[in-house]
Every structure is written in C-alpha cells, then in structure tokens.
Amino acid sequence: MDLAYSKEDEAFRKTVRTWLKANVPKKDKTLSDLPPNDPRRIQRAKDWQRRLYEAGYVALGWPKAYGGQGDSDIMRQTIVNEELVLARAPGLIGASGLTMLGPTLLQVGSEEQKQRYLPKVLTAEEIWCQGYSEPGSGSDLASLRTRAELVGDAFIVNGQKVWTSGAQFSDRMFCLVRTDPDAPKHRGISYILIDMKTPGVTVRPLVQMTGDAGFNEVFFEDVRVPRENLVGELNQGWLVANATLFHERNMLGSTTRTQLMMQNLIRLARSHSRYGQPVAEDPSIRQQLADLTTRVEAMKYHSLRQLTAATKGRKPGIGAMVNKLVGTELNHDICALALEIMNSYAPLNRRASHVIDNGIWPYEFMFTLGLIIGGGTSQIQKNIISERGLGMPKSR
Amino acid sequence: MDFGLSEEQDLLQQSAREFLTQECPPQFVRALLDDEHGFSPELHRKMAELGWPGLLVPEKFGGLGLGLLDMALLLEEMGRAVVPGPFLFSSALATFALMRGGSSAQKKTWLPRLASGDAIGTLAFLEASDRLDAAGITLKARKKRDGYTLSGTKMFVPFAAVADILVVAVRTSGKSEKGVSLVLVERDAPGLTIRPLDMFDRTRRVYEVRFKQVPVSGFLGKAGKGWKLLAQLQDLACVALSADSLGGAQQALDMAVEYTKVREQFNRPIASFQALKHMAAEMVSEVEPARSLVWYAAYAFDTRAKDASRAASIAKARLSAVYTRTTNKAVQMHGGIGFTWEHDMHFWFKRAKWNEFAFGAAAYHRERVARFDGY
C-alpha cells in the first residue's frame, strides 16, 4: 500500500490542471439566463467537449483507430476525471455516448459501427441519448414493448420511450426494442441505433420536479431503421444492454464530486446561523456533518481500492456493486443536511433575493433524488447486490 | 498509487482465517464463555508459534517487525472468529507502548517475552469517571525514597487477571495533559488487587484494578510526559478495534445470508424475500466501504500521516455504528433462533456492543472529527 502517486502521474496531473485552468469556459451570464436547451448553450457545450478532446483528455482509453488516445492507463483516466471535477468544468454533453454507447460498441459493435460512430462521439459532432425505459417498463426493463419488426433490410419501430435525457438535442439514440414478442422476455430484445431525424420520431419534453426539462418522452411511429444499425446479434440485446448498464452505474459513482459537495456543506455550516446560533456549533448538526464525513471518506478510499484492483487487472467483486446505491444516497443525504442547515432559506429559488449559494442546494436535493431512482433504483441495486453478489435466490 | 494489499498481506490474512477456522471455531469460543479468565493458554501458544504476538515487535527483539496494517488484517480475522482473549490488548496496545515508550532495558526485558507469547500485557487506562481525556487520569503516582508507588483505582482493565505486566496511565502532577505518565506495573506487585466486572460479552473480560501503595516497576518515557503516547495508544486502539469490528461484521453478514438460504418458510427459502435481501444488501453496502476506512487508518498510522488521528477517529466512528447495525440485522435475519443462547450469533452481537463503547463511541469520535475539520 502506497498512496503516493508516481512522479509521472504527478506530472500528468499538473499538466491537466494547468490546461484546465486556462481552458475551462468562464461562466457566461448571457448564456446562463437562456433556457437549458437553447441552441447557443448546446453549441457552447459541444465546443467545450471538442476542445477537451483535441487536448487529448476525452475517453483516453479508446483505441487510436477510432479517434481515441489508445492510453489504457486507468490512473491517467482517473486523474483527468478528478481534475475536471476539481476545476468545476462543465459536464460533457456527449456523456451518454462516451460512457454508455462507446464502451458497448467497443465490446460488441461491428467494425463498421465502430468506425462510423465512435470518432463523432468523442468530438461531440453526434450526441447520443439512451432509449431504455418505457412507461410500462421501469425497474422491470426487460418487459419493454417498443416493437421493431424486421421487414426486408430494415426494422420498423413502433412504441414509446420515457425519461430520455437529452433527446431534444440528440442526433442519435441507442435503443432497446422487442424483436421477438414470442420469446421469453430477456431473449426477444435487440439493441439498435436510431437516427433521431428519421420520420416518425417525435420528442416531447418532460418537466422534472426541479423545473428543468432535461427528460423527454420519445414516440416512434413506423420509424424505419436500417438492419445494419443492429448492435450485436438479433434478440441478444439484453446482454448488450447489461454491458452498458454496468458502465452507467460506474458513471454515477464519482467520489470527487461528493468530496467537493462535502467541503461546500461544511463551508455552508460555518457561515450560516440558525435559531440564534452559528449552525456549526449545534451539536446535532456537528454529529450529522461528521457522520457524513465518515461516509464520504469511506467512499473515497473504497474507490481508490477499486482503482487499484482495476490497475492490477483484478475483478471488482461485490465492492463495486454498492457504488451506485451508496454514492447516490450519500449525495442526497449531503444535500438534505444542507437544507436543514439553511432552514427558512432552504426553499428559496435561484433568482430569489437572499438566496444562498445560488439555490444550488435545493436544486441538487431534488436532482440527487432523481439519481437514486434513475439508472436502476436503490431497491433494484439491493436486488442486484443480494442476488448477484450474495447468491440469494430470486423472489419468484 | 496503490491502495491494496500486498501478496504477503493477502497470504497472512488467508492463513489466519484458515488457522482460526480450525483452532477457534464457535464451539471453542462457547467453551471459553464459562472459563474463569476467558482465555485459552493453548490457543495463545499456538498463535505464538505463528509469530502473531510479535507481529509489531522489531526483529531484533524477536518479532516480525510488521506494521499496523498487517496487524489490522490479523485482527480482522480474529474479529471474524470472535477470538476470546487478551491478544489485541497485549500484542497491539501494551506491546506498542513498550516499543515507543520503553527504555532499551525495558524493551530488552519485555519485548522478547511479549513477542514469544511468554508474557501478556494490558493497558490500564479508564477510571470510574469513564473519561478519555487527560483529566480522566487521576490515579496518583507518589514519589517515595525508593521509587514511585500508585494508589487509586483503574476500571475496565482488559484481561488483567492473565496479564503479567500492566501499562498504567497515572498522574504524577497537575490536572492537564502535562503530568500524565505511563508506568509499568507487574501484576503480582504487592498491593495490587483485581476484581472481575462480569459483563455480557464473555469473549472479553474486564477488571477493576485497585492499587494500594503499589510499587512502579518503571516509567515509559519521562515522568509527566506520557500523554502523547497515551493519545497515540488511543488511536491505535481505535484502528485495532475497528479491524476487529470489520471482521465481526463480515462474519455476521455471512452467517445471516447462509442461514436465510437454508431456512424455509412459506415453502421457499426466506433468502428469496426482498425484505431480507435488502437488509443483507444494506449490510454489504456499509461493510465494504468500511473496509477501506480500516485499511487507510492503519496505513496512516504506520506512515505517521498528518491525518492519522483523524483517520483513526473516522474508522472508529464508522465501524462502531456499522458493526452494531450489522449484528442487529443479522440477529433479525435469523429470527427467533438468533435470539437464543444456543445459537452463536450473540457472540458477535455482544462483541459489537463492547467494541462500540470501548475507546470512545461513534458520537465521541464524530465530535473529534468535527474538530479536526475545523468546525
């Protein structure tokens, strides 16, 4: 055990940090007043990903043949991810393509698919969204009913997807469809790629409790998808999707962000008063803050342990199965304590006078609850941990 | 950056698990519940043959010269097997006190004996006030013509009845940290009496130790300058107990999961019910990240990292809560049988409670973390 980073890694971190300092886009007031889906904001987000890509800091592990850096050093990838958070850099608009579609295509995609799609995922020339959940298929994802009938050399798709993040500005969707309605539910699903501009695709925004419209409903009416857009084998889409789901869970468990949130929470507690007393002097708040600290530290070292296992080529084991469950609940609990600290000021919206920290806490309090549900609810995570991790039998 | 165990450490832990599965199964623990001292000299001797008591002791004194991280792995396995006896207090606490505070003569006298298992040590720290700070140390050491003598009482001294040597926290002057001293007292010294304090965790034994003009056999370090080492011993105890708790929590979880797989109700294994699956998953989601806290705290202690004390408190705060919650759920997952004396689960359930309060409960250490973090 040695927590010191190698000289090379330290030097790399410094280079990344310096680059980010010079290149992370400054907050632009005129833009941040625009609605989140305004084309100018989308363009700016694409420009940022492109710049980061050109500097060599996007998806380092992808092979050079598809536009990647061909750098399999997990440590450097982690350093970039950490520094992005520490630099308060904007999230990447192409995240779904980078973290979910890309790894899936690299694993099971055809050579043509990799060449055609991967380079543009990196440069944000093409933005992808995920078409999994349906109104009738949430936790029971495998029951999905969006139908794709193979007619000649094309699928004809009919049905509906929901909770589709970013569909309103996405160019393409990786989508689960039912190709064999007579097979057992897990064996009649295929994984296909849909051009969002195809006739018959309709996107309708879905407003979240935060007031933002990040999600959408997506309707398909006789949408024609070329057969070559099938990823993996016909009716094997569930296996293909499970690879993607694994990547999604990994994505949701960043501890650098959690550490930053915890620092901000302590700062908040030290600067705010409540009931005639500085909040940080309230014994019950102190206990809660320190308890959260122990949980944040646990996840910090838990992720270092997994990082080490990954660099040594070891299987992550049951430890990695708890990431999504523990990480999302921890983030939400941090926000919940922030609200308790802010008390009467907690519900103030971003534009209200006297608002604290630009209203980020109530926003995150709601948003992080969404993350406890999205990508497999906490209850589904517990099923996975107990069934796959502990070998406890299925409920039925 | 390498936050993982070495091959040697993996091997140490694995062989410890195999040894304890063989030599300290639950029926062995059960037999010791009724033992007068809660101690098996035979098991102690076998562990000594493996070099365990000398794990921390430098090689020149007959030990293995390893660190707290290695010790933590061993203690995790001992917690898993809920091993009765003074090992943690002797081979971690008293031994470390001598390593850090002892004169070369004291080291020469005691470390080889402790390392070989020929002698057992313990730490006499708490008093009736149950305080962990310097003000809690009131046992008076008075200077006489031929050395110091002690008069007063220590409480909750682990395994005093089988110890050969006690590391005693005493007061030589004042009321603050200055004036706290650590002294060595031999258990058969005149004027020393011990009385067992019967408690629900029979795998641990604690005693009231009364001192009536008991001669001190020597000081660990200078008189009045013992607080720093005592504070370090508290950190060490926090890490050691956390490791024990980690192993115990893992074992309780494993036993509960296995039981629910074989126990049938409503014509199916109860492990298929989500109420129980989710309990088990929650236990995993607390135990797995907690493992990394123990590793880090031990590593920080070994490398004398700036945040070593903070890491010790974080580990103790977290593991105190996690072990108790885990054993609580494990008992519930067993249903009625888990509540019986006949079933073994109460060994861990009770050990968890003892570990929770020893050397500061979760709330105490959270407050300490708050201060470390500047609020």
Short mmCIF file of N, CA, C and O in Angstrom, two decimals, chain B residues 249-308:
data_model
loop_
_atom_site.label_atom_id
_atom_site.label_comp_id
_atom_site.label_asym_id
_atom_site.label_seq_id
_atom_site.Cartn_x
_atom_site.Cartn_y
_atom_site.Cartn_z
N ALA B 249 -18.32 -7.95 11.65
CA ALA B 249 -19.48 -7.55 10.84
C ALA B 249 -19.57 -8.44 9.60
O ALA B 249 -20.65 -8.91 9.23
N GLN B 250 -18.43 -8.69 8.99
CA GLN B 250 -18.43 -9.56 7.80
C GLN B 250 -18.93 -10.95 8.14
O GLN B 250 -19.72 -11.54 7.41
N GLN B 251 -18.49 -11.46 9.28
CA GLN B 251 -18.90 -12.80 9.69
C GLN B 251 -20.40 -12.85 9.98
O GLN B 251 -21.10 -13.78 9.57
N ALA B 252 -20.92 -11.84 10.68
CA ALA B 252 -22.35 -11.81 11.00
C ALA B 252 -23.16 -11.77 9.70
O ALA B 252 -24.19 -12.45 9.56
N LEU B 253 -22.70 -10.96 8.77
CA LEU B 253 -23.36 -10.87 7.47
C LEU B 253 -23.35 -12.23 6.76
O LEU B 253 -24.39 -12.70 6.28
N ASP B 254 -22.18 -12.86 6.71
CA ASP B 254 -22.08 -14.15 6.03
C ASP B 254 -22.99 -15.19 6.67
O ASP B 254 -23.66 -15.95 5.97
N MET B 255 -23.00 -15.22 8.01
CA MET B 255 -23.83 -16.21 8.70
C MET B 255 -25.30 -15.97 8.42
O MET B 255 -26.07 -16.91 8.19
N ALA B 256 -25.69 -14.70 8.42
CA ALA B 256 -27.11 -14.37 8.20
C ALA B 256 -27.54 -14.76 6.79
O ALA B 256 -28.61 -15.34 6.59
N VAL B 257 -26.69 -14.46 5.82
CA VAL B 257 -27.03 -14.79 4.43
C VAL B 257 -27.14 -16.31 4.27
O VAL B 257 -28.10 -16.82 3.69
N GLU B 258 -26.18 -17.04 4.83
CA GLU B 258 -26.22 -18.50 4.71
C GLU B 258 -27.48 -19.07 5.36
O GLU B 258 -28.12 -19.96 4.82
N TYR B 259 -27.80 -18.53 6.52
CA TYR B 259 -28.98 -19.04 7.23
C TYR B 259 -30.25 -18.83 6.40
O TYR B 259 -31.08 -19.74 6.27
N THR B 260 -30.40 -17.66 5.81
CA THR B 260 -31.63 -17.39 5.07
C THR B 260 -31.72 -18.25 3.80
O THR B 260 -32.81 -18.45 3.29
N LYS B 261 -30.60 -18.75 3.35
CA LYS B 261 -30.65 -19.62 2.17
C LYS B 261 -31.18 -21.02 2.51
O LYS B 261 -31.70 -21.70 1.63
N VAL B 262 -30.99 -21.43 3.75
CA VAL B 262 -31.45 -22.77 4.12
C VAL B 262 -32.77 -22.77 4.89
O VAL B 262 -33.51 -23.75 4.87
N ARG B 263 -33.06 -21.69 5.54
CA ARG B 263 -34.30 -21.62 6.31
C ARG B 263 -35.49 -21.41 5.37
O ARG B 263 -35.48 -20.48 4.56
N GLU B 264 -36.49 -22.31 5.46
CA GLU B 264 -37.65 -22.18 4.59
C GLU B 264 -38.90 -21.79 5.37
O GLU B 264 -39.15 -22.30 6.45
N GLN B 265 -39.64 -20.87 4.80
CA GLN B 265 -40.98 -20.50 5.28
C GLN B 265 -41.81 -20.20 4.05
O GLN B 265 -41.28 -19.78 3.02
N PHE B 266 -43.11 -20.41 4.16
CA PHE B 266 -44.00 -20.21 3.01
C PHE B 266 -43.51 -21.03 1.81
O PHE B 266 -43.59 -20.60 0.66
N ASN B 267 -42.93 -22.20 2.09
CA ASN B 267 -42.46 -23.13 1.06
C ASN B 267 -41.34 -22.59 0.18
O ASN B 267 -41.22 -22.96 -0.97
N ARG B 268 -40.54 -21.70 0.72
CA ARG B 268 -39.38 -21.24 -0.07
C ARG B 268 -38.30 -20.73 0.89
O ARG B 268 -38.61 -20.40 2.04
N PRO B 269 -37.07 -20.71 0.42
CA PRO B 269 -36.01 -20.16 1.29
C PRO B 269 -36.32 -18.68 1.59
O PRO B 269 -36.71 -17.94 0.67
N ILE B 270 -36.17 -18.29 2.85
CA ILE B 270 -36.51 -16.90 3.19
C ILE B 270 -35.55 -15.91 2.53
O ILE B 270 -35.85 -14.73 2.44
N ALA B 271 -34.40 -16.40 2.04
CA ALA B 271 -33.48 -15.51 1.31
C ALA B 271 -34.10 -14.98 0.04
O ALA B 271 -33.58 -14.04 -0.57
N SER B 272 -35.21 -15.56 -0.41
CA SER B 272 -35.85 -15.07 -1.63
C SER B 272 -36.77 -13.89 -1.35
O SER B 272 -37.27 -13.28 -2.29
N PHE B 273 -36.98 -13.57 -0.08
CA PHE B 273 -37.84 -12.41 0.25
C PHE B 273 -37.04 -11.12 0.21
O PHE B 273 -35.96 -11.03 0.79
N GLN B 274 -37.61 -10.14 -0.47
CA GLN B 274 -36.87 -8.88 -0.62
C GLN B 274 -36.61 -8.19 0.71
O GLN B 274 -35.60 -7.51 0.86
N ALA B 275 -37.51 -8.35 1.65
CA ALA B 275 -37.30 -7.70 2.95
C ALA B 275 -35.94 -8.12 3.52
O ALA B 275 -35.21 -7.31 4.08
N LEU B 276 -35.62 -9.40 3.35
CA LEU B 276 -34.36 -9.91 3.89
C LEU B 276 -33.20 -9.62 2.93
O LEU B 276 -32.09 -9.32 3.36
N LYS B 277 -33.47 -9.71 1.64
CA LYS B 277 -32.40 -9.42 0.67
C LYS B 277 -31.92 -7.98 0.82
O LYS B 277 -30.73 -7.69 0.74
N HIS B 278 -32.86 -7.09 1.02
CA HIS B 278 -32.47 -5.68 1.13
C HIS B 278 -31.71 -5.41 2.42
O HIS B 278 -30.78 -4.61 2.45
N MET B 279 -32.10 -6.10 3.47
CA MET B 279 -31.32 -5.99 4.71
C MET B 279 -29.88 -6.42 4.45
O MET B 279 -28.93 -5.75 4.85
N ALA B 280 -29.72 -7.55 3.78
CA ALA B 280 -28.39 -8.08 3.51
C ALA B 280 -27.60 -7.11 2.62
O ALA B 280 -26.41 -6.85 2.86
N ALA B 281 -28.27 -6.56 1.61
CA ALA B 281 -27.59 -5.63 0.71
C ALA B 281 -27.15 -4.37 1.45
O ALA B 281 -26.07 -3.83 1.20
N GLU B 282 -28.00 -3.92 2.38
CA GLU B 282 -27.62 -2.73 3.17
C GLU B 282 -26.40 -3.04 4.04
O GLU B 282 -25.53 -2.18 4.22
N MET B 283 -26.35 -4.24 4.56
CA MET B 283 -25.18 -4.62 5.36
C MET B 283 -23.91 -4.59 4.49
O MET B 283 -22.89 -4.04 4.88
N VAL B 284 -24.01 -5.17 3.30
CA VAL B 284 -22.87 -5.17 2.38
C VAL B 284 -22.45 -3.73 2.07
O VAL B 284 -21.26 -3.39 2.06
N SER B 285 -23.45 -2.88 1.83
CA SER B 285 -23.14 -1.52 1.37
C SER B 285 -22.53 -0.68 2.49
O SER B 285 -21.96 0.37 2.24
N GLU B 286 -22.62 -1.16 3.72
CA GLU B 286 -21.90 -0.49 4.81
C GLU B 286 -20.56 -1.14 5.10
O GLU B 286 -19.57 -0.46 5.38
N VAL B 287 -20.52 -2.46 5.03
CA VAL B 287 -19.30 -3.18 5.41
C VAL B 287 -18.19 -2.98 4.37
O VAL B 287 -17.04 -2.74 4.73
N GLU B 288 -18.54 -3.06 3.09
CA GLU B 288 -17.49 -2.99 2.06
C GLU B 288 -16.73 -1.65 2.07
O GLU B 288 -15.50 -1.65 2.11
N PRO B 289 -17.43 -0.51 2.03
CA PRO B 289 -16.67 0.75 2.10
C PRO B 289 -15.93 0.91 3.43
O PRO B 289 -14.86 1.50 3.48
N ALA B 290 -16.49 0.36 4.52
CA ALA B 290 -15.85 0.49 5.83
C ALA B 290 -14.50 -0.20 5.85
O ALA B 290 -13.57 0.22 6.55
N ARG B 291 -14.38 -1.28 5.09
CA ARG B 291 -13.10 -2.00 5.00
C ARG B 291 -11.98 -1.04 4.59
O ARG B 291 -10.88 -1.05 5.13
N SER B 292 -12.29 -0.17 3.63
CA SER B 292 -11.28 0.77 3.15
C SER B 292 -10.91 1.79 4.21
O SER B 292 -9.78 2.29 4.23
N LEU B 293 -11.85 2.13 5.09
CA LEU B 293 -11.54 3.05 6.20
C LEU B 293 -10.52 2.43 7.15
O LEU B 293 -9.62 3.11 7.64
N VAL B 294 -10.70 1.15 7.43
CA VAL B 294 -9.78 0.46 8.33
C VAL B 294 -8.39 0.41 7.70
O VAL B 294 -7.39 0.72 8.34
N TRP B 295 -8.34 0.03 6.44
CA TRP B 295 -7.05 -0.02 5.75
C TRP B 295 -6.37 1.34 5.79
O TRP B 295 -5.19 1.45 6.09
N TYR B 296 -7.13 2.37 5.47
CA TYR B 296 -6.49 3.68 5.42
C TYR B 296 -6.01 4.12 6.80
O TYR B 296 -4.91 4.65 6.95
N ALA B 297 -6.84 3.91 7.82
CA ALA B 297 -6.46 4.34 9.17
C ALA B 297 -5.17 3.64 9.61
O ALA B 297 -4.30 4.27 10.22
N ALA B 298 -5.07 2.35 9.28
CA ALA B 298 -3.86 1.61 9.65
C ALA B 298 -2.65 2.12 8.86
O ALA B 298 -1.57 2.32 9.42
N TYR B 299 -2.86 2.34 7.60
CA TYR B 299 -1.79 2.86 6.74
C TYR B 299 -1.33 4.24 7.23
O TYR B 299 -0.13 4.53 7.31
N ALA B 300 -2.29 5.09 7.58
CA ALA B 300 -1.96 6.44 8.06
C ALA B 300 -1.17 6.37 9.36
O ALA B 300 -0.25 7.14 9.60
N PHE B 301 -1.55 5.41 10.23
CA PHE B 301 -0.84 5.23 11.50
C PHE B 301 0.60 4.78 11.23
O PHE B 301 1.55 5.33 11.80
N ASP B 302 0.74 3.81 10.34
CA ASP B 302 2.07 3.28 10.02
C ASP B 302 2.99 4.33 9.41
O ASP B 302 4.19 4.35 9.66
N THR B 303 2.42 5.17 8.55
CA THR B 303 3.25 6.14 7.84
C THR B 303 3.30 7.48 8.56
O THR B 303 3.84 8.45 8.04
N ARG B 304 2.70 7.52 9.77
CA ARG B 304 2.62 8.76 10.56
C ARG B 304 2.11 9.92 9.73
O ARG B 304 2.67 11.04 9.75
N ALA B 305 1.07 9.64 8.97
CA ALA B 305 0.45 10.68 8.14
C ALA B 305 -0.12 11.78 9.04
O ALA B 305 -0.46 11.54 10.19
N LYS B 306 -0.22 12.97 8.47
CA LYS B 306 -0.74 14.11 9.24
C LYS B 306 -2.14 13.85 9.77
O LYS B 306 -2.52 14.33 10.83
N ASP B 307 -2.93 13.12 8.97
CA ASP B 307 -4.32 12.91 9.37
C ASP B 307 -4.52 11.55 10.05
O ASP B 307 -5.62 11.01 10.05
N ALA B 308 -3.45 11.00 10.65
CA ALA B 308 -3.57 9.66 11.24
C ALA B 308 -4.61 9.61 12.36
O ALA B 308 -5.41 8.67 12.42
#
